[in-house]
XYZ file of C-alpha atoms in Angstrom:
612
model
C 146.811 40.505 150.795
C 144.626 42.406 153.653
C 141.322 40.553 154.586
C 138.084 42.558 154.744
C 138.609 43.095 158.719
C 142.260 44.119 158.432
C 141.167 46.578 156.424
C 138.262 47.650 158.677
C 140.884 47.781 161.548
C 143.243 49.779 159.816
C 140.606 52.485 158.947
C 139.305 52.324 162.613
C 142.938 52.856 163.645
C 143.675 55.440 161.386
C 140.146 57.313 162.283
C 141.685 57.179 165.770
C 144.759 58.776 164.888
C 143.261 61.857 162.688
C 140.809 62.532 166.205
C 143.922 62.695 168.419
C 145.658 64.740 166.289
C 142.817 66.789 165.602
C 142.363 66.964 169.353
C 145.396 68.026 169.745
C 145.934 70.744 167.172
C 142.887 72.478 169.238
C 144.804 75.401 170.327
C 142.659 75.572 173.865
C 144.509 71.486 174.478
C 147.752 72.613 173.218
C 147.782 76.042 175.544
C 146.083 73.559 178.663
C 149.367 70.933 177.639
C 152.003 73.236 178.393
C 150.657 75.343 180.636
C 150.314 72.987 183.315
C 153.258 70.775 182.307
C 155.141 74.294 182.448
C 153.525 75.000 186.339
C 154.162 71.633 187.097
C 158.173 71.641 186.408
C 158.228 75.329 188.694
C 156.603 73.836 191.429
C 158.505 70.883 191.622
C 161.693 73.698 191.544
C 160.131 75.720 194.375
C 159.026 72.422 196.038
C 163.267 71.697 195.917
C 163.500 75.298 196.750
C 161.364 75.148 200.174
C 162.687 71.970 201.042
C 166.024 72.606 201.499
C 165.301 76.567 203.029
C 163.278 75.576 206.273
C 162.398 78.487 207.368
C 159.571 79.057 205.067
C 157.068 75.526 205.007
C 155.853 75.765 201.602
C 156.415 72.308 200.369
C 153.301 70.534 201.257
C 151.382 73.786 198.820
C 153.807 72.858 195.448
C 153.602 69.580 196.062
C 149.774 69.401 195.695
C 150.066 71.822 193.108
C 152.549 70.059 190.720
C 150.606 66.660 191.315
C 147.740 68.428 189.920
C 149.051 69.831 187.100
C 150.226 66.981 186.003
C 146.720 65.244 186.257
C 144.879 67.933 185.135
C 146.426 66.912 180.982
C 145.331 63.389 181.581
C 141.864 64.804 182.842
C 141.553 66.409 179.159
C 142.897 63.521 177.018
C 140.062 61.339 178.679
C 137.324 63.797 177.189
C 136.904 65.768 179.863
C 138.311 68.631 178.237
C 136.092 71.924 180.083
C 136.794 70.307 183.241
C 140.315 70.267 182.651
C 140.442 73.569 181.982
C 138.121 75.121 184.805
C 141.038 73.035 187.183
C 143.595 74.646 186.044
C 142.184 77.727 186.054
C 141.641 77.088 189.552
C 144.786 76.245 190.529
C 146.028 79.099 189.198
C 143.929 81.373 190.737
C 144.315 79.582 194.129
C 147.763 79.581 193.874
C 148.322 83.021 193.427
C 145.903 84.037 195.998
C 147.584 81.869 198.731
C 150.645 83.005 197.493
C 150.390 86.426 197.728
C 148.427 85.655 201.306
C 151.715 84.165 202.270
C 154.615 86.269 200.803
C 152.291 89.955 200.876
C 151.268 92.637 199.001
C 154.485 94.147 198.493
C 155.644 90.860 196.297
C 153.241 92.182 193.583
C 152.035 88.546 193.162
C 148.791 89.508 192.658
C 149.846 90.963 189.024
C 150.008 86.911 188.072
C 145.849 87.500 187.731
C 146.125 89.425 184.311
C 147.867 86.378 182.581
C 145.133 84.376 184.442
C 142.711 85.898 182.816
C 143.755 86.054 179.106
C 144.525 82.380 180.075
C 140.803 81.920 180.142
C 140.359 83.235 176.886
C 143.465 81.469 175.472
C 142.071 77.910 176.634
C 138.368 78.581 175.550
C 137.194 79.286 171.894
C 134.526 81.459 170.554
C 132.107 78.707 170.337
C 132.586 78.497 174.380
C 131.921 82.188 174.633
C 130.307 82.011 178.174
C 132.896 79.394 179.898
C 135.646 82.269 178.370
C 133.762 84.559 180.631
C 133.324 82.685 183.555
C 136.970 81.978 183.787
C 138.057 85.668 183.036
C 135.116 86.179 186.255
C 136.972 83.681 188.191
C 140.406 85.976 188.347
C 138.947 89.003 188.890
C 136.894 87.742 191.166
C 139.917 86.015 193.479
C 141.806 89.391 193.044
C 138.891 91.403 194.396
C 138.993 88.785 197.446
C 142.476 89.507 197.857
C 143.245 92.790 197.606
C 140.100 93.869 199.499
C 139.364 91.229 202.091
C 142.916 89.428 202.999
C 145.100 92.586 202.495
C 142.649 94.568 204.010
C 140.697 92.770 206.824
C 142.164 89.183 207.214
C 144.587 88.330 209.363
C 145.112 84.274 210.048
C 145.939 82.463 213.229
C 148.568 79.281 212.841
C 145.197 77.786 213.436
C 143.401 79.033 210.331
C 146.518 78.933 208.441
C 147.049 74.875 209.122
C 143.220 74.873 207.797
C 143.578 76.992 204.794
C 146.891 73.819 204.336
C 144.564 70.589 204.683
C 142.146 72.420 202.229
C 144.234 72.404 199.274
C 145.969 69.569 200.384
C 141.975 68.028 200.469
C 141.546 69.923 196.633
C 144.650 68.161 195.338
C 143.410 64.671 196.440
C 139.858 65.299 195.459
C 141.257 66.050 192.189
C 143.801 63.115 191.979
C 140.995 61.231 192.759
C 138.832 62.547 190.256
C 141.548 62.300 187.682
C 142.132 58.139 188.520
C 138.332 58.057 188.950
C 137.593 58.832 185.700
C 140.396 56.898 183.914
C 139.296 53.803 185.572
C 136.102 54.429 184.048
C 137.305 55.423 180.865
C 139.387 52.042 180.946
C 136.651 49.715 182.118
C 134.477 51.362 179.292
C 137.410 50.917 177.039
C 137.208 47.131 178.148
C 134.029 46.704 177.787
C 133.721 48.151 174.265
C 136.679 45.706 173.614
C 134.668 42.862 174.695
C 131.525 43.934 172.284
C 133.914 44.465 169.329
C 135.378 40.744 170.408
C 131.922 39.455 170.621
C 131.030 41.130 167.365
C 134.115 39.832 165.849
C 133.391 36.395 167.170
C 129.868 36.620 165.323
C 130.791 38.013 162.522
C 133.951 35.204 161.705
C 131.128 32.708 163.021
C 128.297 34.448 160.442
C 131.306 34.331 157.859
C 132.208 30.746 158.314
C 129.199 29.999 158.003
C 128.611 32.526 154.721
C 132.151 30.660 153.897
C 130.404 26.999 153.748
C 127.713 27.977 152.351
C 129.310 29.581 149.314
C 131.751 26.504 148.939
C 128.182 24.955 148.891
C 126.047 26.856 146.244
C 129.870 26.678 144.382
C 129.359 23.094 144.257
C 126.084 22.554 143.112
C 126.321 25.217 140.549
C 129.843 22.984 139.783
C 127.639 20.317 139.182
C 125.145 22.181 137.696
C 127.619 23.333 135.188
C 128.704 19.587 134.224
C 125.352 18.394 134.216
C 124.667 21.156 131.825
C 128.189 20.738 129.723
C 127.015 16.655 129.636
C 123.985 17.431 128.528
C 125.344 19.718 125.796
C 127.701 17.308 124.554
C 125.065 14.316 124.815
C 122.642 17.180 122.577
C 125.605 17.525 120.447
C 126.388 13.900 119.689
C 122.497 13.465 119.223
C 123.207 16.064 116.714
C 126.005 14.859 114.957
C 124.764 11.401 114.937
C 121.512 12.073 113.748
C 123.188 14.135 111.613
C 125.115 11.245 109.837
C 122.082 9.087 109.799
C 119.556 11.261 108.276
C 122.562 12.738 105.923
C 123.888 8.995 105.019
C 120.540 7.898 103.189
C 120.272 11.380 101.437
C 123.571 11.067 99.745
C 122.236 7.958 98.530
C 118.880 9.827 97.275
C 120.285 13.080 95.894
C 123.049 11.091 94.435
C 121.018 8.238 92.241
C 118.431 11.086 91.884
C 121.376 13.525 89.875
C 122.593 10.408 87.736
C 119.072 9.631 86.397
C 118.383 12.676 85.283
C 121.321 12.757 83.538
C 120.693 9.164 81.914
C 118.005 11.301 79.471
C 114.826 9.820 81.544
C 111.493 10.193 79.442
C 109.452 13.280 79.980
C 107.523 11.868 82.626
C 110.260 10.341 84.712
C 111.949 13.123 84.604
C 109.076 15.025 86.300
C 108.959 12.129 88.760
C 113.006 12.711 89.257
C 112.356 16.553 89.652
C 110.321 16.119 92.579
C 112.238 13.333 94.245
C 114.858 16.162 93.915
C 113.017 18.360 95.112
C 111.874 16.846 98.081
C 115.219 15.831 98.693
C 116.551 18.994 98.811
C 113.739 20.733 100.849
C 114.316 17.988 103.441
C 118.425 18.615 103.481
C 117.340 22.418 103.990
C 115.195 21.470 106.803
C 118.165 19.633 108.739
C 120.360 21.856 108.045
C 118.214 24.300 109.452
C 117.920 22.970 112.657
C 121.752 22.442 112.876
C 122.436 25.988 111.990
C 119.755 27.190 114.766
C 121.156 24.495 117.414
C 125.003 25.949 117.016
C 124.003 29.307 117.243
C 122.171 29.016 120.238
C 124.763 27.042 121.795
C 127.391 29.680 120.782
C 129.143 27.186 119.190
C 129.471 29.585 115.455
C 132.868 30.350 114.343
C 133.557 32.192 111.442
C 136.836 31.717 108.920
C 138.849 33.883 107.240
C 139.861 33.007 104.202
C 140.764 34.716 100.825
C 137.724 33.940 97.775
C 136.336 35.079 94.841
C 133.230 37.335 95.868
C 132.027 37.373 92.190
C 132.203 33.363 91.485
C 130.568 33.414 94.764
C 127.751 35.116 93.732
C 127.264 33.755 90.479
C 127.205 30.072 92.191
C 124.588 31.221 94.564
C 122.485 32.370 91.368
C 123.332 29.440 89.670
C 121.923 26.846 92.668
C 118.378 28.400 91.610
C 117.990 28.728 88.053
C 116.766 25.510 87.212
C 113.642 26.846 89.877
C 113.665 30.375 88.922
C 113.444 28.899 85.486
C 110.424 26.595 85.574
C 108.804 30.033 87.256
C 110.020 32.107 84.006
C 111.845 34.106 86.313
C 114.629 35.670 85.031
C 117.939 35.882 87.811
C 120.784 38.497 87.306
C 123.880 40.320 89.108
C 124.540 43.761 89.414
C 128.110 43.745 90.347
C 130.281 46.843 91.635
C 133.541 47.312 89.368
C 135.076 49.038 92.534
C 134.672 45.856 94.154
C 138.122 44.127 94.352
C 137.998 40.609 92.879
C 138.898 38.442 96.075
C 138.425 39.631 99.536
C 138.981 37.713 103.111
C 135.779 36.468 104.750
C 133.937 33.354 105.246
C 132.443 32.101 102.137
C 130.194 29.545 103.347
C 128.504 31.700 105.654
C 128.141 34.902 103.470
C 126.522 31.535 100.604
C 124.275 30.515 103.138
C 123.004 33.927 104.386
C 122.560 34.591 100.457
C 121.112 31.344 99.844
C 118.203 31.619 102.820
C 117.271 35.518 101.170
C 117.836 34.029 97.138
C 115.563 31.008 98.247
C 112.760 33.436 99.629
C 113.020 35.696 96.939
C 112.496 32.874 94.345
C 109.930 30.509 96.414
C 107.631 33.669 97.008
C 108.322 35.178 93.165
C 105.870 33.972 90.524
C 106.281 36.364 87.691
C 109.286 39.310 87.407
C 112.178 39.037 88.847
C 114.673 38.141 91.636
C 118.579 39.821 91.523
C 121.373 40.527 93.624
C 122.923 43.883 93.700
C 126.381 43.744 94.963
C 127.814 47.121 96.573
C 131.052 48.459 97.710
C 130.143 51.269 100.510
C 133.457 51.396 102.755
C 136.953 50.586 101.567
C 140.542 50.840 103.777
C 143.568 49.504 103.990
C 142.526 46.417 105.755
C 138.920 45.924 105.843
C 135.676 46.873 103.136
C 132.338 47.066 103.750
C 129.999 45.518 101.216
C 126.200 45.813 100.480
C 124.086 42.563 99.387
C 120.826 43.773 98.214
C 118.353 41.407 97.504
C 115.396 42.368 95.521
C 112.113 40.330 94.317
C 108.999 41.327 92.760
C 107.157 38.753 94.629
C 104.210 38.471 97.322
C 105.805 41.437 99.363
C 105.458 41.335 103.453
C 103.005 43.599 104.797
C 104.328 46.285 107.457
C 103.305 44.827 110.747
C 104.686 41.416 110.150
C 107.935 42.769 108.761
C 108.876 43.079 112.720
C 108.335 39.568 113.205
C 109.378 38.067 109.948
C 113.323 37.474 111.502
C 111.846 35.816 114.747
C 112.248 31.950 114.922
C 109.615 29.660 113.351
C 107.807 32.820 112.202
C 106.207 33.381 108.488
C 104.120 36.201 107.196
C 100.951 34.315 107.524
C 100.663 30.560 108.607
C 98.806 29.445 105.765
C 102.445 30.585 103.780
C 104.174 27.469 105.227
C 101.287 25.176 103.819
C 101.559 26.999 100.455
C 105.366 27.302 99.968
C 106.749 24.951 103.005
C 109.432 25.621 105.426
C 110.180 25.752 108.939
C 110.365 29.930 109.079
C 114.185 29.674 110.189
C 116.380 30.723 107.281
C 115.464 34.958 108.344
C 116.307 33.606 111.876
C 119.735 32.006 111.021
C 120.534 35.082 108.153
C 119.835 37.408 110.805
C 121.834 35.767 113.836
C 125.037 35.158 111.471
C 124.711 38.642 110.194
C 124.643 40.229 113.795
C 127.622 37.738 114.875
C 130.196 38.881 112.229
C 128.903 42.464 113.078
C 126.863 43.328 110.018
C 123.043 44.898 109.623
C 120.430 43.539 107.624
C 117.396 45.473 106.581
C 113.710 44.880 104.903
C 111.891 47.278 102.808
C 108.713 45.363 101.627
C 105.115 46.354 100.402
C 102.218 43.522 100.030
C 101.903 42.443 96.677
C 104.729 44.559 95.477
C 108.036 42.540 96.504
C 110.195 42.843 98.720
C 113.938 43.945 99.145
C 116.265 42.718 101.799
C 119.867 45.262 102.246
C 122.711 43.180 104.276
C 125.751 45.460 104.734
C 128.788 42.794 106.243
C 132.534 43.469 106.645
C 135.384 42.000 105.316
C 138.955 42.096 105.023
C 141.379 42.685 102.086
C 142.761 39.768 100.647
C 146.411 40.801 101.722
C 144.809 40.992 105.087
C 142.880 37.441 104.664
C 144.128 33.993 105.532
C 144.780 31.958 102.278
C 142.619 28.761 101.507
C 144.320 25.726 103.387
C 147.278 24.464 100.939
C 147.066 20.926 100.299
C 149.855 18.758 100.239
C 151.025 18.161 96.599
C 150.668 14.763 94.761
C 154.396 13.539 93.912
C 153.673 11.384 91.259
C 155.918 11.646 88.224
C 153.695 13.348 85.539
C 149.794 15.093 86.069
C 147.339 14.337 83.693
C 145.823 16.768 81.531
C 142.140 15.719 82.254
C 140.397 13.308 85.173
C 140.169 10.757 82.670
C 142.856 7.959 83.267
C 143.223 9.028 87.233
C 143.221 6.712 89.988
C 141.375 7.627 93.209
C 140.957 5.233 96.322
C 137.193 5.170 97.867
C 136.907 4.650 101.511
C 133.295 4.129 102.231
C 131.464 1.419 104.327
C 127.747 1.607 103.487
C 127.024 0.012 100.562
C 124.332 2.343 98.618
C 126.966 5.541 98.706
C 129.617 2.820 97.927
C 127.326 2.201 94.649
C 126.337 6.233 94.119
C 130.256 7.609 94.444
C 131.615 4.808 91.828
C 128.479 5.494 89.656
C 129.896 9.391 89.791
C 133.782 8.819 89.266
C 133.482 6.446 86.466
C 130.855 8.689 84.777
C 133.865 11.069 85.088
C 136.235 8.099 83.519
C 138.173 8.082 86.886
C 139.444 4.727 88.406
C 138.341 3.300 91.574
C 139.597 2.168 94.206
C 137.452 0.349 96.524
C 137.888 -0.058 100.624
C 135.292 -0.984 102.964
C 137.004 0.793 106.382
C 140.507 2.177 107.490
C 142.175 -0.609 108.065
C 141.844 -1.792 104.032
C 142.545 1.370 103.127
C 146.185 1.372 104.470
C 146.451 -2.109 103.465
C 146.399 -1.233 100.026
C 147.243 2.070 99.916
C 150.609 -0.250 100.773
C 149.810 -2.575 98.288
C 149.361 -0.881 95.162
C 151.111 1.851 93.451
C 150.295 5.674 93.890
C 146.913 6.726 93.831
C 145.726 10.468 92.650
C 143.578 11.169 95.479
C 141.459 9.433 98.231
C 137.833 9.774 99.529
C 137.975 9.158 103.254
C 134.861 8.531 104.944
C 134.858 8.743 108.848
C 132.822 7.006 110.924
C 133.835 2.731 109.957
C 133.697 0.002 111.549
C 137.349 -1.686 112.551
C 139.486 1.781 111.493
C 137.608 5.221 111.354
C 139.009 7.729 108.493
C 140.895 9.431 111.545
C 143.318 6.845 112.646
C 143.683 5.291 108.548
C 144.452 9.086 107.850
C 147.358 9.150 110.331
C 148.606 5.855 109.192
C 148.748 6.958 106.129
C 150.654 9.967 106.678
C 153.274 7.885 108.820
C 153.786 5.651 105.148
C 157.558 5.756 104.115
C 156.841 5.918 100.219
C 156.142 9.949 100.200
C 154.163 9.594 96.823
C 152.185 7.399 98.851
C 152.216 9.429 102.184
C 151.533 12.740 100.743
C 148.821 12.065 98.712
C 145.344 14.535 98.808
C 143.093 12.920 101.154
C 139.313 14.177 101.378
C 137.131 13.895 104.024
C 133.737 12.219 102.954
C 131.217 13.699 106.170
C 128.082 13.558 106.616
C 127.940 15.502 110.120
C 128.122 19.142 109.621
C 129.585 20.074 112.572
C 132.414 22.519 113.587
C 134.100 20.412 115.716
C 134.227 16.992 112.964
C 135.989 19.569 110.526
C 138.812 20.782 113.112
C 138.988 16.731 113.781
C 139.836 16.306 110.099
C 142.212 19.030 109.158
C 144.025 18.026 112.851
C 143.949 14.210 111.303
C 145.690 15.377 108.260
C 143.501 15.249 105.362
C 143.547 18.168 103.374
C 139.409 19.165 102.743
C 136.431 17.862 103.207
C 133.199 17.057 101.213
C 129.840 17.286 103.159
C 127.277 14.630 102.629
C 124.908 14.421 100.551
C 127.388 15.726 98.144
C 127.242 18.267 95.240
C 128.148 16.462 92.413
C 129.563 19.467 90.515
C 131.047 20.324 94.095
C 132.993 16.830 94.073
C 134.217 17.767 90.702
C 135.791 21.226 91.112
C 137.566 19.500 94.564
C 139.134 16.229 92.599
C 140.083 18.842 89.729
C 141.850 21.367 92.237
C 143.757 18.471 94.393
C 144.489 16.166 91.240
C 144.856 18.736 88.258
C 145.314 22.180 89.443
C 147.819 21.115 92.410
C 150.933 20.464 89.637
């Protein structure tokens, strides 16, 4: 894996390499390269040449010469590119005017000055119009010195002539010198830059380290951070799910007594007494389970199931929780239900009955004459998946149009006089609206004050073929079902005394009989003791054995009558988390506290009768 600087160092090398070659695609530095690399390898010939004919003492001229050529390249590659090139024109010119000093007209050396000149033009570009010129200037200027002045008037002494030698000889060590000159400064500049880029390098691993630590640092504390925050969720969560079993615990023990008087035909004014200790009840249970809702949705703790139902019972059951209400009001309920709509689908039924439940209790609570209804739609249908419309309609105290923005925000009613009239803590829109929007639904008001008010909730769903089937339970093995509860035996696992009292009062109503244990551990003591039982009610949280462990004991029993029988969770914390505890325990359902006694019934007829 490359680091950040590896990277920037392999750019800053590969910038490098595109200049050079750009450089050196420049046609004025390739014609300078060979050129004088080109003069250099003839005068080192005619340097071999001279040396070994002595009558003519040329060497000491091609030496300087091919020393210079070969500088002059090195000159260019430093950046010094138009002096390069003025050199070498130079030298050129120079040469061929000593030359043809030396050898004489008659060797026609002086023609060499035409090349010269379109060398000038070869080495310069248009953009260096003027130094083009200058050189072109530069050969016609040495062969107007030549053939009119030394041909013509000049005529040098040995004296003049040794002169004329120490002067180029002088040239070609001024240039060397130049030449070496600048490359040591091109190389101490090169150093020098190196240095900076190793000081900057050194600073910025020393700003990095440093960036480093104090990443690892702010890492840390946001570690901690994070596990403060995760402790303080779960500690909010157990808080939760405790107070959820507390509160929940007594209310069983309210609701429950509460449904078996009424049933016990209680005068008329008891059983107005009895109505409003259920009512009270009730509203209270909403209230908690309210705030539990709201809690685990803004923890993003919600999951949703999906499981195969009946969308029709569904609906009627949801209808049938307010009757008795709607009722008293002389409010008539009803369902409008689509025939298209297929008669079980795959969803999650306890969410889609409490988002209908928080709109049905609205509709009813704010209706006082007319009516409330459900209008079941099917707008979308495919292979897999359907869309379905809810519409819930009431001709009750409407919602004027500026509040109907606010009426889904938390805590918020119409007018705050409406929760002293009707109650509630202005959650349920909240809560309807949040699990809408999470299983990717829309829900819509149309309302006008004093006129009633209509609420449209559109939510997808799958197919049943497409939908997970209700969890099986495990099968009771005994030898021959029942036709009826009557005559069935079912174990009660319950600690607290007043739901020990409620729960019997229920089964034997229902001529079922019980079993009593007071934790876990008695449970599997007798559930080793006795013969087969149809079913057992497992509560959870017990002193000595929880319902957990008694569960798995039971399960590990070697009679399988005995080991397979339905076991149902008895729970009064609502939570996500308690229910994946149970099923992962190996009881088969679950019944949440305070129970529904009709609820209770349909679960010990579907585990003891239906299960044959």
């Amino acid at each position: 894996m490359y680091s950040l600087s590896s990277i920037k160092k392999l750019a800053f090398a590969r910038d490098l390499v595109q200049d050079k070659i750009e450089q050196i695609n420049k046609t004025g530095l390739i014609v300078l390269h060979n050129v004088s690399f080109s003069l250099a390898a003839v005068a080192i010939l005619f340097l071999i040449a001279f040396r070994l004919n002595d009558s003519i003492s040329m060497s000491w001229f091609f030496m300087s010469i091919s020393v210079a050529f070969v500088l002059i390249p090195i000159l260019a590659r430093k950046g010094f590119e138009n002096t390069a090139k003025f050199l070498l024109l130079a030298y050129i010119n120079i040469s061929i005017l000593i030359l043809s000093s030396v050898f004489g007209k008659e060797m026609f050396i002086q023609a060499f000055y035409l090349p010269a000149s379109g060398l000038a033009i070869l080495l310069f570009d248009k953009d260096h119009q003027r130094l083009r010129n200058i050189g072109i200037g530069m050969a016609v200027l040495c062969y107007v010195v030549l053939d009119y002045v030394i041909f013509d008037s000049i005529y040098l002494t040995a004296d003049e002539g040794i002169i004329i030698k120490w002067g180029i000889l002088g040239a070609a060590f001024i240039t060397t010198w130049l030449t070496f000159n600048k490359f040591s400064e091109s190389k101490e500049l090169a150093e020098e830059e190196t240095q900076k880029l190793l000081k900057k390098t050194q600073s910025l691993n020393k700003e990095l380290i440093e960036k480093k630590r104090e990443l690892e640092s702010n890492v840390e504390q946001l570690e901690k951070a994070k596990q403060k925050v995760e402790k303080g969720s779960k500690a909010k969560s157990e808080f939760l799910s405790t107070m959820s079993h507390e509160i929940r615990t007594p209310m069983n023990a309210i609701i429950g007594m509460t449904n078996l008087l009424v049933k016990d035909n209680p005068r008329e004014d008891q059983l107005e007494q009895l109505e409003i200790l259920d009512f009270s009840a009730k509203t209270l249970l909403s209230l908690i389970n309210d705030v539990l809702d709201f809690s685990k949705i803004e923890a993003g703790k919600i999951e949703f199931e999906n499981v195969a139902f009946n969308l029709e019972n569904l609906l009627n059951g949801v209808l049938e929780s307010f009757r008795f209400t709607a009722e008293k009001k002389d409010v008539p309920l009803y369902l409008d239900y689509d025939e298209d709509l297929p008669e079980s689908i795959g969803g999650d039924p306890n969410r889609l009955t409490q988002i209908l439940n928080n709109l049905v209790s609205n509709a009813v609570k704010f209706t006082e004459e007319g009516s409330v209804g459900i209008i079941a739609d099917l707008t979308e249908r495919d292979e897999d998946q359907l869309k379905i419309q809810f519409t819930i309609t009431d001709t009750g105290i409407g919602i004027s149009e500026d509040k109907q923005g606010e009426i889904f925000k938390s805590f918020t009613q119409e007018r705050s006089e409406t929760s002293r009239v009707f109650g509630g803590t202005g959650l349920g829109l909240t809560i309807s609206k949040k699990l809408v929007d999470l299983q990717g639904g829309t829900i819509d008001l149309e309302s006008e004050k004093g006129k009633g008010s209509t609420f449209y909730v559109e939510l997808p769903f799958k197919t049943k073929g497409k939908a997970e089937e209700q969890r099986a339970s495990l099968r009771n093995h005994t030898k021959e079902m029942p036709e009826s509860l009557q005559g069935t035996k079912v174990m009660l696992v319950e600690d607290n005394a007043i739901n020990q009292k409620v729960m019997i009062r229920f089964l034997e109503k229902w001529d079922i009989e019980v079993i009593l244990a007071e934790n876990g551990r008695q449970a599997v003591e007798k559930m080793t003791e006795i013969s087969a039982v149809n079913l057992v009610l497992m509560d959870l949280q017990m002193p000595e054995m929880d319902g957990y462990e008694a569960t798995r004991r039971i399960r590990k029993l070697d009679n399988k009558y005995k080991s397979d029988v339905p076991i149902v969770a008895l729970t009064a914390a609502a939570l996500k988390e308690v229910k994946e505890k149970v099923f992962a325990s190996g009881m088969n359902d679950y019944l949440t506290k305070p129970f529904n006694p009709p609820e209770l019934h349909k679960k010990l007829e579907y585990y003891i009768l239906d299960k044959t």
